[in-house]
Coordinates of C-alpha atoms and ligand atoms in Angstrom, one line a residue:
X1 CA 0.0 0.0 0.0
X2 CA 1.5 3.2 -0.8
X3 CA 0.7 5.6 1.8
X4 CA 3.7 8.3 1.8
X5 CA 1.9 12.0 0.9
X6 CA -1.7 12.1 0.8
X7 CA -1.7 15.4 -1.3
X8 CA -1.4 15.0 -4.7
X9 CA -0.8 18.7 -6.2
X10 CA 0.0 19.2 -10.1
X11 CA 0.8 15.8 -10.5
X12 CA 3.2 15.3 -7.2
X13 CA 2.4 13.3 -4.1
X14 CA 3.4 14.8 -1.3
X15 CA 2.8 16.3 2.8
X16 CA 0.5 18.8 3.9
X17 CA 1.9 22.4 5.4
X18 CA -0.6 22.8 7.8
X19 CA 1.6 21.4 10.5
X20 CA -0.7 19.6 11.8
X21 CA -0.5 15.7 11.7
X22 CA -3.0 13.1 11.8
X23 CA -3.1 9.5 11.6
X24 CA -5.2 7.3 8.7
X25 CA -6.6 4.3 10.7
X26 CA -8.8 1.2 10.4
X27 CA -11.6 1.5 12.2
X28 CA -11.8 -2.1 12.3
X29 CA -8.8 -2.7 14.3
X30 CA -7.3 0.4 15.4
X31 CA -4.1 -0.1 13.6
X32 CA -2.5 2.5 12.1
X33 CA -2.1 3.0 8.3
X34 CA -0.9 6.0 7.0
X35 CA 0.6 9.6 9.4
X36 CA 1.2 12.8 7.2
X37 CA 0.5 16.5 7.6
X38 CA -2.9 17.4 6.5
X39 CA -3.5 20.1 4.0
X40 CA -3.4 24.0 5.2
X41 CA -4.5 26.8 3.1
X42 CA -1.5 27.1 1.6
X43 CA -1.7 23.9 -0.5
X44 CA -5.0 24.4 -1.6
X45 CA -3.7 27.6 -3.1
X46 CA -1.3 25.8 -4.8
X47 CA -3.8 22.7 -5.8
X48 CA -6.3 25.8 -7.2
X49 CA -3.6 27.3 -9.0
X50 CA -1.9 24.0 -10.6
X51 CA -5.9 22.9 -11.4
X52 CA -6.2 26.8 -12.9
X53 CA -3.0 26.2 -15.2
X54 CA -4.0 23.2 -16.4
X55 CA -7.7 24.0 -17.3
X56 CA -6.2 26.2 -20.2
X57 CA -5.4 22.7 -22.4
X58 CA -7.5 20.4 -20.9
X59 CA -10.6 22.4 -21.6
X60 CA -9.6 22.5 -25.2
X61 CA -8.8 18.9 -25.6
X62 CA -11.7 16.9 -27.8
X63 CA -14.1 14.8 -26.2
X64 CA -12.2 11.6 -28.0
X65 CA -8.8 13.1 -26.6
X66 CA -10.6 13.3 -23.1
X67 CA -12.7 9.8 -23.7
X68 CA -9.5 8.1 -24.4
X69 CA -7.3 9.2 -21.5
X70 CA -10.7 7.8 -19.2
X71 CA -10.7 4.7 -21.0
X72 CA -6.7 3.9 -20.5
X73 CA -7.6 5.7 -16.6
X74 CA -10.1 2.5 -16.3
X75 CA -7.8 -0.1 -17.2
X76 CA -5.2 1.3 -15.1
X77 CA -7.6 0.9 -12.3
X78 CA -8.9 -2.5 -13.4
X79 CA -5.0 -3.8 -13.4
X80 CA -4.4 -2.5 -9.8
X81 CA -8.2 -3.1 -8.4
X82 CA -6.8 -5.9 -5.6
X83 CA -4.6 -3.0 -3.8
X84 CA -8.0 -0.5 -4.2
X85 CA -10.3 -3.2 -2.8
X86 CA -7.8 -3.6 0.0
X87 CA -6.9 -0.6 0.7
X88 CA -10.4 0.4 0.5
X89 CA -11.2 -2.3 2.6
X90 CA -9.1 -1.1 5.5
X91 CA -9.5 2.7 5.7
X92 CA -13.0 2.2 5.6
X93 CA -13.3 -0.7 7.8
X94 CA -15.3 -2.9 4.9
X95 CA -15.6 -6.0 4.3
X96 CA -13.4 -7.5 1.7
X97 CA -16.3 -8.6 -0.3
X98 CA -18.0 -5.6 -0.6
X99 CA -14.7 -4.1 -2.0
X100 CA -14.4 -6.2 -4.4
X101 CA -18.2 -6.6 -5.1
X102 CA -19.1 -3.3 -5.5
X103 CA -16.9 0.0 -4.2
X104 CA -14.3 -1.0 -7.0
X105 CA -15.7 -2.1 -9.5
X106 CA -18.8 0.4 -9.4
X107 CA -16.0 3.1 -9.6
X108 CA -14.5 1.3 -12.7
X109 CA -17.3 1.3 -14.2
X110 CA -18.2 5.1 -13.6
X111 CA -14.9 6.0 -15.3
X112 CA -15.7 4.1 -18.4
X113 CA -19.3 5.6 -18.5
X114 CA -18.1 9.2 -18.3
X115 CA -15.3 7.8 -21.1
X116 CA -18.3 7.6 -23.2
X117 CA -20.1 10.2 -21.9
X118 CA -17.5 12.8 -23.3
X119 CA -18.1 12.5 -26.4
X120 CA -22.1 13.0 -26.0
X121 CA -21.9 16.2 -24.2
X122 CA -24.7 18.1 -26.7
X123 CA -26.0 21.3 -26.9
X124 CA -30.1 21.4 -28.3
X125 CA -31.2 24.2 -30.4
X126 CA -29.5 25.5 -33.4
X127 CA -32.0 26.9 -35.5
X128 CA -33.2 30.5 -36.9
X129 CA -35.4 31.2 -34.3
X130 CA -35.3 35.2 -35.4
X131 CA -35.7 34.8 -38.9
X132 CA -32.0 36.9 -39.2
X133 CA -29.6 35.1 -37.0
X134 CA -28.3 31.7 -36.2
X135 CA -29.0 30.6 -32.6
X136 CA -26.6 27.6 -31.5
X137 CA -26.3 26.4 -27.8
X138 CA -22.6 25.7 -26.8
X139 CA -22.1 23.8 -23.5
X140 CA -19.0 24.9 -22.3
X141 CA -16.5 23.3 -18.8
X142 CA -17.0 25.8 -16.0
X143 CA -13.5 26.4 -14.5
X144 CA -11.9 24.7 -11.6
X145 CA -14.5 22.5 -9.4
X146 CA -14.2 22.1 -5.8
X147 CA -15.4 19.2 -5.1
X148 CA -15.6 18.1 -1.5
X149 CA -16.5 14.4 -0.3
X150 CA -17.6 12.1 2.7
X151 CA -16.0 9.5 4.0
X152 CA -18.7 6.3 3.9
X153 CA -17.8 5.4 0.0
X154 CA -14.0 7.0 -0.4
X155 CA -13.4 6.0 -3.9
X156 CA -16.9 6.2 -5.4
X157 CA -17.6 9.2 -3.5
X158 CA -14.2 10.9 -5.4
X159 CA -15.2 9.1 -8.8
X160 CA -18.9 10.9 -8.2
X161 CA -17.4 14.1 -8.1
X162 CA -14.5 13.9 -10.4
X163 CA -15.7 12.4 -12.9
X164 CA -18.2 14.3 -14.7
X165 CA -16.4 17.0 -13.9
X166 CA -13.2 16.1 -15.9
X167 CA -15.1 14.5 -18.8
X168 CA -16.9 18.3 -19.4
X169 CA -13.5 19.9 -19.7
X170 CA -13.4 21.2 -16.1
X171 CA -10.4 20.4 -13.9
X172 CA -11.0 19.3 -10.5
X173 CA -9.5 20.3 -7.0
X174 CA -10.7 17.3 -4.6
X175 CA -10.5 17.2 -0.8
X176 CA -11.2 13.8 0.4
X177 CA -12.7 13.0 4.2
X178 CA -9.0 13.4 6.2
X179 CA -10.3 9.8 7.5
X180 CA -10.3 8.2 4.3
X181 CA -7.9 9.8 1.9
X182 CA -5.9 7.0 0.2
X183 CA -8.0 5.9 -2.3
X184 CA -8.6 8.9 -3.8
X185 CA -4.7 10.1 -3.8
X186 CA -4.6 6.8 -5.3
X187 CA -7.0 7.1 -8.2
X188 CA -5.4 10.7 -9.1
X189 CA -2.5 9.4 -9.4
X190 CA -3.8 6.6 -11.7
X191 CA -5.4 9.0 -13.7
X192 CA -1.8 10.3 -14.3
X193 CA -0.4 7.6 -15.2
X194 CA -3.1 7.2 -18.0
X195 CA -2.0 10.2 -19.7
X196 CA -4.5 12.7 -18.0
X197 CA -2.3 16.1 -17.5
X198 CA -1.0 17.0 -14.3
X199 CA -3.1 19.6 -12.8
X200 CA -6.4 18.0 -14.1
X201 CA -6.6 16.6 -10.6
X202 CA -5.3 17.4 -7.2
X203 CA -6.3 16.1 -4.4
X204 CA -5.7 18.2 -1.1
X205 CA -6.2 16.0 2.2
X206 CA -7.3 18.0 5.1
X207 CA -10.1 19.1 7.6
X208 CA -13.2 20.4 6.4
X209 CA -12.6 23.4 9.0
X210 CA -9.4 24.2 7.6
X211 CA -8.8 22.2 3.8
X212 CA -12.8 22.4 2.9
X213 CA -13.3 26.7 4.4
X214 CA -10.4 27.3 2.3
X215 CA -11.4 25.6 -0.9
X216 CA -15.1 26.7 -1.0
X217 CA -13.9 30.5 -0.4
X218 CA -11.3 30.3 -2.7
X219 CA -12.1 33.2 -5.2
X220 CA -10.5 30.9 -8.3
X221 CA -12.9 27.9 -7.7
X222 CA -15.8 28.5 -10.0
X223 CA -18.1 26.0 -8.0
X224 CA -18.6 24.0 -4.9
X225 CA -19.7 20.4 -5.3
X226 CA -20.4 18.8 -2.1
X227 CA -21.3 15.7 -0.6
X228 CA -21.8 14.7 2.9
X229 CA -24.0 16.1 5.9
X230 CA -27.0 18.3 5.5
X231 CA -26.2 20.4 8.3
X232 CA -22.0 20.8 7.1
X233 CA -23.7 21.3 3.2
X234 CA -26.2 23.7 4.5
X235 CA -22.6 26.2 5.3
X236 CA -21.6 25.5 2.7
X237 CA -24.3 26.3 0.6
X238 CA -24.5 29.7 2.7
X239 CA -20.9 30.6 2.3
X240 CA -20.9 29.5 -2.0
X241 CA -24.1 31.6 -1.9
X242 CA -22.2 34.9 -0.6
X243 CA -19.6 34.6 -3.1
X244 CA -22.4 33.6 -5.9
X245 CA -20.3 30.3 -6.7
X246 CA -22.4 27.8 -8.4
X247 CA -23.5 24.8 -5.9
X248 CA -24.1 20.9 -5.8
X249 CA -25.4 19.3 -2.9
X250 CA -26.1 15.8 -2.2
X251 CA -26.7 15.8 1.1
X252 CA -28.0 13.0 4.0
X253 CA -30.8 10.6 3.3
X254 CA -33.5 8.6 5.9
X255 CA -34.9 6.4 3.1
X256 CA -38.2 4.7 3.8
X257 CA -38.9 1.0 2.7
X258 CA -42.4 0.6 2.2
X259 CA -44.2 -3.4 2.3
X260 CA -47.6 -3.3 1.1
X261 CA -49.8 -6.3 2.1
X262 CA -49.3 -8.0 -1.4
X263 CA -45.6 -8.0 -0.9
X264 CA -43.3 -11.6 -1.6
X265 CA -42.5 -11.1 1.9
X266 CA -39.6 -13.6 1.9
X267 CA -37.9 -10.6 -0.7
X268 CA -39.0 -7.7 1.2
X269 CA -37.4 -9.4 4.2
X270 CA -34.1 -10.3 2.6
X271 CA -34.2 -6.6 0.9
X272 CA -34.4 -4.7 4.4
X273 CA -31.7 -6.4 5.9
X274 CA -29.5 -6.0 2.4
X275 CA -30.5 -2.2 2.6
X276 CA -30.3 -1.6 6.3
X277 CA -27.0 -3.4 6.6
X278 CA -25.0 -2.6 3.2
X279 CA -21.4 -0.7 4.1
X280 CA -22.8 -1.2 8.2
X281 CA -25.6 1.1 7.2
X282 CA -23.4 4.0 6.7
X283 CA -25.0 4.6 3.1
X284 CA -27.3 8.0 2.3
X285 CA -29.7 5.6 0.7
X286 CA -30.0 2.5 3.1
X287 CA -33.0 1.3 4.0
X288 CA -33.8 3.0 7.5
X289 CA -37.8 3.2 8.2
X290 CA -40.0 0.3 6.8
X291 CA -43.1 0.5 6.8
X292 CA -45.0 -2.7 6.8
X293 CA -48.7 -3.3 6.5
X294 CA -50.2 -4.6 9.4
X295 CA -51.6 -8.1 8.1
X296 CA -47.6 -9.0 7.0
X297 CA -46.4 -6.5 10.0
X298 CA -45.8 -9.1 13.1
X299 CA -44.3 -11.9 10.1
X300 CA -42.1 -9.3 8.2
X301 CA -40.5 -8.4 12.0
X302 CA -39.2 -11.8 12.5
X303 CA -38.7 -12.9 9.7
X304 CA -35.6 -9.6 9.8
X305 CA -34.7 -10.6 13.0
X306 CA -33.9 -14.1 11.9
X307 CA -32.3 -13.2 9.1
X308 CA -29.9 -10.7 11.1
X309 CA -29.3 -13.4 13.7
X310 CA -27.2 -14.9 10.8
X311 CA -24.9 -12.0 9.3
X312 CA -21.5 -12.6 10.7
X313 CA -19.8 -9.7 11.5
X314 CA -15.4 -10.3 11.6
X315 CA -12.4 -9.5 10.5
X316 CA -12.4 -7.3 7.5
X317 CA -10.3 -9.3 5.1
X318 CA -11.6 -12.3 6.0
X319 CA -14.3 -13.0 2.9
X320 CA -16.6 -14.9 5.2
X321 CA -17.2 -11.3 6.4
X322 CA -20.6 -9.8 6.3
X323 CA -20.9 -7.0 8.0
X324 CA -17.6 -4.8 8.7
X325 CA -17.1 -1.6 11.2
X326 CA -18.2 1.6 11.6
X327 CA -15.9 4.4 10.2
X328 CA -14.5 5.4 14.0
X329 CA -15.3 4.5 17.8
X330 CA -17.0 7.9 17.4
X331 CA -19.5 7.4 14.9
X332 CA -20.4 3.7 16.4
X333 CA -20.7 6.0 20.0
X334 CA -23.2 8.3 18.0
X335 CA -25.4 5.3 16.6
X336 CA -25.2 3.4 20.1
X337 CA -26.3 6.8 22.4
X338 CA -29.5 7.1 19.3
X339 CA -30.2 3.7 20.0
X340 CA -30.1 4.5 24.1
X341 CA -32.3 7.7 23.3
X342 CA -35.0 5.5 21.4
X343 CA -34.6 2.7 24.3
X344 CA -35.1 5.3 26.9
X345 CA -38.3 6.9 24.7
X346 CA -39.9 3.6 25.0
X347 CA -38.8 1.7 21.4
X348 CA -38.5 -1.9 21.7
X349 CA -34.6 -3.3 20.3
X350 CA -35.4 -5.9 19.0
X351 CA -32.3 -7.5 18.2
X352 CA -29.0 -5.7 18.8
X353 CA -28.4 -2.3 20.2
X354 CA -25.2 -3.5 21.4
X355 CA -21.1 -3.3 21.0
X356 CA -20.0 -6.7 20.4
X357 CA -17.9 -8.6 23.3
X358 CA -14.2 -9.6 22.8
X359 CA -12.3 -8.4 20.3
X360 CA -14.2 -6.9 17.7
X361 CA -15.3 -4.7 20.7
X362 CA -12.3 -3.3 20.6
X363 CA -13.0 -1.8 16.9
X364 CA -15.9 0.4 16.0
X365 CA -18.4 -2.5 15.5
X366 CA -22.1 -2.4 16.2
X367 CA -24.6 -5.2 15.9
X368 CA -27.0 -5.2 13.2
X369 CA -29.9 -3.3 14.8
X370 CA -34.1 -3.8 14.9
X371 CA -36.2 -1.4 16.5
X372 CA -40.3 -1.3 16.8
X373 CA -42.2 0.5 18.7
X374 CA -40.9 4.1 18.0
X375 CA -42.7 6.9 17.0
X376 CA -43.1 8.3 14.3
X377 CA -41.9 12.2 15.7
X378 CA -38.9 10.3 17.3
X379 CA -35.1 10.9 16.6
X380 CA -34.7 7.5 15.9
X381 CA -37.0 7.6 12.8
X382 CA -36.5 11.1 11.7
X383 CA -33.1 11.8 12.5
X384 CA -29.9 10.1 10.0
X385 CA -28.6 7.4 12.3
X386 CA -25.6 6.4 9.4
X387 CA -25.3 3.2 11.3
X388 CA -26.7 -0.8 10.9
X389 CA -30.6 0.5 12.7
X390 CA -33.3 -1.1 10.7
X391 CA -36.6 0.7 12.2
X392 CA -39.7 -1.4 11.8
X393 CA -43.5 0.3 12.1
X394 CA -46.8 -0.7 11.3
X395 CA -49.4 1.2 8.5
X396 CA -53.3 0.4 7.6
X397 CA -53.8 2.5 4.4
X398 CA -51.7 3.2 1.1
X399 CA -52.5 6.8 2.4
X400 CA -50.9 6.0 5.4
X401 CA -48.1 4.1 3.7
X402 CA -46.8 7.6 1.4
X403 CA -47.7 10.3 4.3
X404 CA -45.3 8.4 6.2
X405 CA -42.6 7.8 3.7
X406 CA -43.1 11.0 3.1
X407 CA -42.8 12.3 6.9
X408 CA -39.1 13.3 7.2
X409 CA -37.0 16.1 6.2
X410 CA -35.4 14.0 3.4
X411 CA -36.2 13.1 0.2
X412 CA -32.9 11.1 -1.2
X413 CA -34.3 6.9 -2.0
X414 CA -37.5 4.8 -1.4
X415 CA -38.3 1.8 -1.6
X416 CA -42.2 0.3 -2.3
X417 CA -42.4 -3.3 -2.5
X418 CA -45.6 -4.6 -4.3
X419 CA -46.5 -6.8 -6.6
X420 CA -49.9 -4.8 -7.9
X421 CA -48.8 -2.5 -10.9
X422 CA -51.5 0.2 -9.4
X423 CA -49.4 0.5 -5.9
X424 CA -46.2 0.5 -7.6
X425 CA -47.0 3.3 -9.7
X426 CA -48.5 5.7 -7.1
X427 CA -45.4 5.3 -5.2
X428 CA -43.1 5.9 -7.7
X429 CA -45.1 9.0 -8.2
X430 CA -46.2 10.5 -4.8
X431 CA -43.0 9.5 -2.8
X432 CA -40.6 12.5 -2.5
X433 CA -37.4 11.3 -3.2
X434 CA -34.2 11.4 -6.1
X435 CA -35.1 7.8 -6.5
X436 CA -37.9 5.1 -6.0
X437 CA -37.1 1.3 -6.5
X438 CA -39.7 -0.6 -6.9
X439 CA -39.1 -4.6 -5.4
X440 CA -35.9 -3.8 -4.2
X441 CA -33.6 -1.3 -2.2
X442 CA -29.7 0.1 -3.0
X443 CA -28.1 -0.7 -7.0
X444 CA -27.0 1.9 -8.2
X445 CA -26.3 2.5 -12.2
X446 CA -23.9 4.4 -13.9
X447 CA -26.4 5.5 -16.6
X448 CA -29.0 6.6 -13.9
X449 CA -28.9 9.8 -12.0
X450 CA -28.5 10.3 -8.1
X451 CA -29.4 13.6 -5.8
X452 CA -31.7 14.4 -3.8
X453 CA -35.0 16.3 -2.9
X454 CA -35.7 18.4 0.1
X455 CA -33.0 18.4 2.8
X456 CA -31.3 15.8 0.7
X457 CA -29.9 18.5 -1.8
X458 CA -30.0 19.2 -5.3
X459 CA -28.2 18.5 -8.3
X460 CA -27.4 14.8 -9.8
X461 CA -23.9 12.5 -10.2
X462 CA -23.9 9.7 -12.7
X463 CA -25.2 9.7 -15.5
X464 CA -25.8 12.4 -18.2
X465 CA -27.9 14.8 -16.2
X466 CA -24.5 15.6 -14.3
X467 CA -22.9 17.3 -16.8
X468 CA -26.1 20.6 -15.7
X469 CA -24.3 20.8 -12.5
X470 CA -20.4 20.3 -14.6
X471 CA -21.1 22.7 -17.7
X472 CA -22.3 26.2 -18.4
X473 CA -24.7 26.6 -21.6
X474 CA -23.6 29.4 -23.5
X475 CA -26.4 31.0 -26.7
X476 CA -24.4 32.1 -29.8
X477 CA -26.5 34.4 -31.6
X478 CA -24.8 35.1 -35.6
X479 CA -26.1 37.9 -37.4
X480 CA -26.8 36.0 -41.1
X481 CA -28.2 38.9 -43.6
X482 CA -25.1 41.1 -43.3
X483 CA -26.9 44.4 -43.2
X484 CA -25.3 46.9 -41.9
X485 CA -28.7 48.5 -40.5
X486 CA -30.5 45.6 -38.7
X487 CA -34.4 45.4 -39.3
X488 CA -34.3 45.4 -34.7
X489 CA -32.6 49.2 -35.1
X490 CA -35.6 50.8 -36.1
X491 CA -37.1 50.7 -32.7
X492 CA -33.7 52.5 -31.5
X493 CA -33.0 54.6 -34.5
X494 CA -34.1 55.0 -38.1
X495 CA -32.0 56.7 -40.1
X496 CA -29.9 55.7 -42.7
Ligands
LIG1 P1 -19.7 15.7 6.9 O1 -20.8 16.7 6.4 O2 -19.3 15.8 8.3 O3 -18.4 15.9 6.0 C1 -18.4 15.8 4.6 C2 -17.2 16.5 4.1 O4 -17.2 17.9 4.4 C3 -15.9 16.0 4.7 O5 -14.9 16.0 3.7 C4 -15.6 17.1 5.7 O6 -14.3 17.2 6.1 C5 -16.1 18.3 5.0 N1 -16.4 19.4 5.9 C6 -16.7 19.4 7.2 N2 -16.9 20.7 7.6 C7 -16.7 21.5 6.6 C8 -16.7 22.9 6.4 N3 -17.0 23.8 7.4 N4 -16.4 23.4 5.2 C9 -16.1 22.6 4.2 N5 -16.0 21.3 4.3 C10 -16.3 20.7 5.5 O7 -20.3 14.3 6.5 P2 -19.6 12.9 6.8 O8 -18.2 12.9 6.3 O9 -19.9 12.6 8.2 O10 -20.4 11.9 5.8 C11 -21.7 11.4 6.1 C12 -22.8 12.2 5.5 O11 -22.6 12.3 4.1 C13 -24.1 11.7 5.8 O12 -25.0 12.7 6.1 C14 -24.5 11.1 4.4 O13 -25.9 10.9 4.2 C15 -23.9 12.0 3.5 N6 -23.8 11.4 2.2 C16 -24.6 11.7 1.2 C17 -24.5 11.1 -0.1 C18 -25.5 11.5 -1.2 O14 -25.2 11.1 -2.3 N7 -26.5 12.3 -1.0 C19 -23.6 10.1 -0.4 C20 -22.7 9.8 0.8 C21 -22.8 10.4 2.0 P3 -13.6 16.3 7.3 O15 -14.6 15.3 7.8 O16 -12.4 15.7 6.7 O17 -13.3 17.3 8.4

């Protein structure tokens, strides 16, 4: 694993300035990984101005010259995908087989999406809309992004937010969660050595206090991409807002699973826990609330809790592993005091709510998590736990069903499980959210668009609607009589 520099400035690995030093771990184990000194505003001045520089060619380069570079930049990742899914695997205290399964190769397969996506960036109108000019659209890169990401999917998280960015023409300064830089330092430096300039990419490694203040304030970064908290992206927001700096937020998520009485329940059952428990439930999307209606309620209940009896959590590169840890002791303190607060409100746990004894005790594990009996105004249903909490309540009425989905301050993923057509297609529509599945919970496509609605941001990654966030759309107007005296002057002036 290389680990020496975690800033990777104008094509250079190297330390932070900041002077202050800090300590890559995994969560899992405690052991340490990686110690370098974080990034201070100085070296994001540097990053900004090595991303300015570079913008001047890459921005100029064709879509095939850009589409190419990506395409070599995917195999280059594909050849070296074991030390990603490990390294992965260990920073983030993940399960080998979920590395492997789906952070790496869901990354890959980004890169080579937004390969092809290049060369279908597409303005609409060109037509003579006056009668005397030619009206063209042009979509045009924006400048230098700063893009500023969370710590629950490292990689995909950078590969969101570089990607689409890069593939417009844009060039990209990127600071990574200071817990979980090395992947990302990792995939700019592949990106180099598939040809992609130096500058294109820079990655500054810091605190979001220190690294992220600087970069959104920064007067040379044209926009702000975030992803990560609402209450961190609401400052943000705030701040880009004051300087008027383009935004992108894809902020936190509570996503509600919805089982209507005509529900396979054996697949609704096996789709909680997959949703609740994927990544130890620190996903924006996971399944969080479900919603069951009452004639499969008391069946659907147990039929989780058996199912969570059997997911083995262990060692993280042991590929028997299930479930891995939490990010930090902190965050697994957070979910287990949220859990406390809903015991002590008079929820019932139904099976875990507990630190595992012996050793994995000793890392940020938590046990996969069932709660009933909470209410529906409680924290533990309306709040983002970003832990392995499934919470479990009863409904009576498809109106009850989509008020409650409905009944949170986020609007990010749903799920409705049905098998009548009728169902499936109010949920789809009434259910506030950037996505609905319909019969299952979490896959993500490349293709497909994610962001949220309401407190869960706005703005997409993936797919093609993320080059609105990545471009700006310029009108080119082209006199095409040649008259010297327009026909439009007359209302200004009339004489010859
Ligand atoms: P945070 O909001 O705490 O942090 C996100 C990023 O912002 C980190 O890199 C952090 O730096 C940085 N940051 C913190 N404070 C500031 C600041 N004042 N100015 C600029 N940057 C700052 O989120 P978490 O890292 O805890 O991630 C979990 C959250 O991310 C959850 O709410 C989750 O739902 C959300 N998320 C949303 C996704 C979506 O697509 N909608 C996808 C994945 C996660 P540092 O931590 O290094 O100090």
């Amino acid at each position: 694993m290389e680990t020496s520099g975690q800033q990777f400035i104008a094509g250079k690995r190297r330390s932070g300035t900041s002077g202050e030093q800090h300590s890559v771990t995994n969560p899992a184990t405690g052991e340490v990984l990686a110690t370098d000194t974080l990034a201070g505003p100085e070296d994001v001045n540097e990053a900004v101005a090595a991303a300015r520089a570079a913008f001047a060619e890459w921005s100029r380069t064709t879509p095939a010259e850009r589409s190419e570079a990506m395409l070599r930049w995917a195999d280059r990742l594909q050849a070296r995908s074991e030390e990603f899914a490990d390294t992965e695997s260990r920073i983030g205290g993940k399960p080998i087989r979920l590395t492997r399964g789906f952070d790496i190769p869901g990354s890959i397969d980004n890169v080579r999406f937004f390969a092809g996506a290049a060369r279908n960036l597409e303005g609409r109108a060109s037509a003579e809309y006056s009668g005397d000019h030619t009206s063209t659209v042009r979509r045009e890169p924006i400048g230098v992004i700063g893009s500023i990401a969370p710590w629950n999917y490292p990689l995909q998280m950078a590969a969101w937010k570089v990607l689409p960015a890069v593939a417009a023409g844009n060039t990209v300064v990127l600071k990574p969660s200071e817990l979980t830089p090395l992947t990302s330092v990792m995939f700019a430096e592949a990106a180099q050595e598939a040809g992609i300039p130096d500058g294109v990419i820079n990655i500054v490694t810091g605190s979001g206090p220190v690294a992220g203040q600087a970069l959104v304030t920064h007067p040379d970064i044209a926009m702000v991409s975030f992803t990560g908290s609402t209450a961190v992206g609401r400052q943000v927001a705030a701040q880009a807002a004051g300087l008027a700096k383009r935004v992108h937020l894809e902020l936190g998520g509570k996503a509600p699973f919805v089982v209507f009485d005509d529900a396979d329940l054996e697949a609704a059952a096996r789709g909680a826990v997959a949703g609740a428990l994927i990544n130890a439930g620190q996903d924006c999307t996971a399944a969080t609330r479900a919603y069951v209606q009452r004639p499969l309620y008391e069946a659907f209940v147990a039929r989780v809790a058996e199912l969570m009896d059997g997911v083995r959590l262990g060692p993280v590169d042991d590929p028997a592993t299930d479930m891995g840890s939490l990010i930090s002791l902190r965050q697994r303190d957070k979910v287990a005091a949220m859990v406390e607060n809903a015991r002590e409100a008079g929820a019932t746990i139904v099976r875990g709510g507990r630190i595992p004894d012996g050793p994995l005790g000793q890392g940020a594990y938590y046990e996969p998590t069932l709660i009933t009996d909470a209410a529906q105004d409680s924290a533990i249903v309306q709040q983002e736990i970003f832990g392995p909490v499934l919470v479990c309540l009863p409904f009576d009425s498809d109106n009850d069903a989509i008020r409650l989905a409905n009944d949170t301050p986020y609007g990010l993923a749903a799920s409705a499980w049905t098998s009548n057509v009728f169902r499936a297609g109010r949920a789809s529509r009434e259910i506030q959210a950037g996505c609905v599945w319909i019969n299952d919970h979490i896959p993500i496509i490349s293709e497909m668009p994610h962001g949220g609605y309401k407190a869960s941001g706005f703005g997409k990654d993936m797919s093609v609607y993320s080059f609105d966030e990545y471009t700006n759309i310029k009108h080119v107007m082209s006199e095409n009589t040649g008259e010297r005296h327009k026909s439009w002057h007359d209302v200004v002036f009339t004489s010859r």
